[in-house]
């Protein structure tokens, strides 16, 4: 993957630390060490993972081995490149669309600052978003829909991928 310069989208979501993180962290670190190009993405909208949890998933990329700078670039510059939008957005530069967020804190030193959203500027227009709701903990008896499939997806020795 790294040698091909393909983009890697690990779909880390806000619940990733609740489900077998010791299994995923070494894979993310191995890809990083091999030079993979990460873009941030999430499985938001699936079973108990709300869409508004995306920003809360960014610190997990750091816990899994990316640096803060790599994580922020994966969410902005690299994501725009992967989507073919590098000439439109992804960087603050004259001539590009002015898409940015203002947060309470410095995400370069504390990635969790992205969760303290103060306002958004998109295509040059500023607005204050609604507060992001708190993500409720999973119930004690919760079993993910994919629990039975994890073994098949990650442990098959005869897998081609």
XYZ file of C-alpha atoms in Angstrom:
161
model
C 0.000 0.000 0.000
C 2.695 2.477 0.995
C 4.803 1.755 -2.085
C 1.835 2.342 -4.385
C 1.186 5.732 -2.741
C -2.460 4.690 -2.322
C -4.414 6.554 0.305
C -5.327 4.612 3.434
C -8.689 5.301 5.050
C -8.784 3.284 8.281
C -12.336 4.407 9.181
C -11.490 4.990 12.812
C -14.545 6.084 14.721
C -15.233 7.522 18.141
C -15.947 4.010 19.479
C -12.633 2.510 18.293
C -11.117 2.412 21.773
C -14.102 0.441 23.043
C -13.569 -2.382 20.535
C -10.251 -4.203 20.548
C -7.815 -1.258 20.119
C -4.781 -3.479 20.701
C -5.671 -5.169 17.443
C -5.888 -2.028 15.326
C -3.115 0.167 16.737
C -0.236 -2.057 15.522
C -1.751 -2.153 12.021
C -2.036 1.620 11.872
C 1.513 1.994 13.214
C 2.848 -0.549 10.717
C 1.254 1.258 7.784
C 2.529 4.582 9.103
C 6.040 3.233 9.504
C 5.885 1.898 5.937
C 5.032 5.389 4.655
C 1.304 5.030 3.955
C -0.665 8.194 3.180
C -3.539 8.377 5.654
C -6.800 10.229 5.265
C -9.127 10.511 8.220
C -12.505 8.925 7.857
C -15.046 7.271 10.074
C -17.801 4.721 10.184
C -20.131 7.405 11.496
C -23.749 6.581 11.003
C -23.329 2.892 11.672
C -24.446 1.062 14.770
C -24.132 3.489 17.738
C -21.609 5.783 16.015
C -23.209 9.193 15.440
C -22.119 11.394 12.537
C -21.233 14.221 14.886
C -18.559 12.017 16.490
C -16.054 12.509 13.666
C -13.976 15.197 15.395
C -13.951 13.114 18.554
C -12.308 10.307 16.575
C -9.257 12.402 15.619
C -7.446 11.932 18.962
C -7.725 8.169 18.419
C -5.516 8.434 15.324
C -2.862 9.904 17.635
C -3.386 7.128 20.190
C -2.941 4.610 17.358
C 0.446 6.051 16.372
C 0.052 9.033 14.052
C 1.457 12.349 15.194
C -0.894 15.269 15.748
C 0.441 16.951 12.608
C -0.056 13.787 10.548
C -3.613 13.502 11.841
C -4.486 17.119 11.046
C -2.934 16.822 7.574
C -4.851 13.570 7.017
C -8.083 15.443 7.806
C -7.295 18.398 5.551
C -4.509 18.529 2.969
C -4.180 14.801 2.282
C -7.952 14.240 2.280
C -8.386 17.012 -0.308
C -5.630 15.454 -2.446
C -7.218 12.000 -2.202
C -10.570 13.397 -3.306
C -9.047 15.317 -6.201
C -9.883 18.634 -4.535
C -6.383 19.913 -3.754
C -6.839 22.823 -6.168
C -10.094 23.793 -4.434
C -9.638 23.215 -0.695
C -7.572 21.514 1.994
C -5.108 24.349 2.604
C -5.305 28.010 3.560
C -3.989 29.680 0.465
C -5.082 32.537 -1.832
C -7.506 31.312 -4.477
C -8.742 28.284 -2.544
C -12.086 28.072 -0.786
C -11.788 29.352 2.757
C -12.896 26.257 4.660
C -11.687 26.210 8.255
C -12.744 25.783 11.833
C -11.890 27.865 14.874
C -11.463 25.948 18.084
C -10.855 26.846 21.713
C -7.268 25.720 22.123
C -4.321 24.734 19.997
C -4.878 21.444 18.148
C -1.168 21.368 17.241
C -0.366 20.682 20.886
C -3.657 19.070 21.983
C -5.575 17.291 19.228
C -8.672 17.128 21.469
C -9.024 20.911 20.977
C -10.838 20.114 17.707
C -13.791 19.120 19.883
C -14.122 22.663 21.251
C -15.603 24.052 18.045
C -16.214 27.815 18.184
C -17.133 28.588 14.579
C -16.839 27.340 11.009
C -15.879 29.236 7.872
C -16.942 27.553 4.663
C -16.542 29.096 1.217
C -15.850 32.403 2.937
C -18.984 32.455 5.126
C -18.722 32.248 8.908
C -21.293 30.540 11.107
C -21.566 29.200 14.633
C -22.722 25.575 14.651
C -25.068 24.026 17.148
C -23.288 22.478 20.139
C -22.117 18.938 19.514
C -24.124 16.549 21.688
C -22.290 14.303 24.095
C -21.891 10.747 22.887
C -23.645 8.398 25.247
C -21.738 5.381 26.581
C -22.714 2.012 25.225
C -24.952 -0.099 27.441
C -23.213 -2.860 29.402
C -24.986 -5.559 27.401
C -24.146 -4.039 23.999
C -22.984 -6.445 21.292
C -21.933 -4.847 17.990
C -23.675 -6.027 14.859
C -20.334 -7.074 13.402
C -19.085 -8.990 16.460
C -19.556 -12.344 14.746
C -17.807 -11.123 11.595
C -14.590 -9.817 13.173
C -13.001 -13.263 13.206
C -13.809 -13.774 9.533
C -12.618 -10.323 8.481
C -9.364 -10.181 10.416
C -8.217 -13.722 11.145
C -8.722 -15.646 7.905
C -5.446 -17.149 6.775
C -6.789 -17.901 3.292
C -7.764 -14.265 2.673
C -6.550 -12.631 -0.523
C -6.563 -9.176 1.030
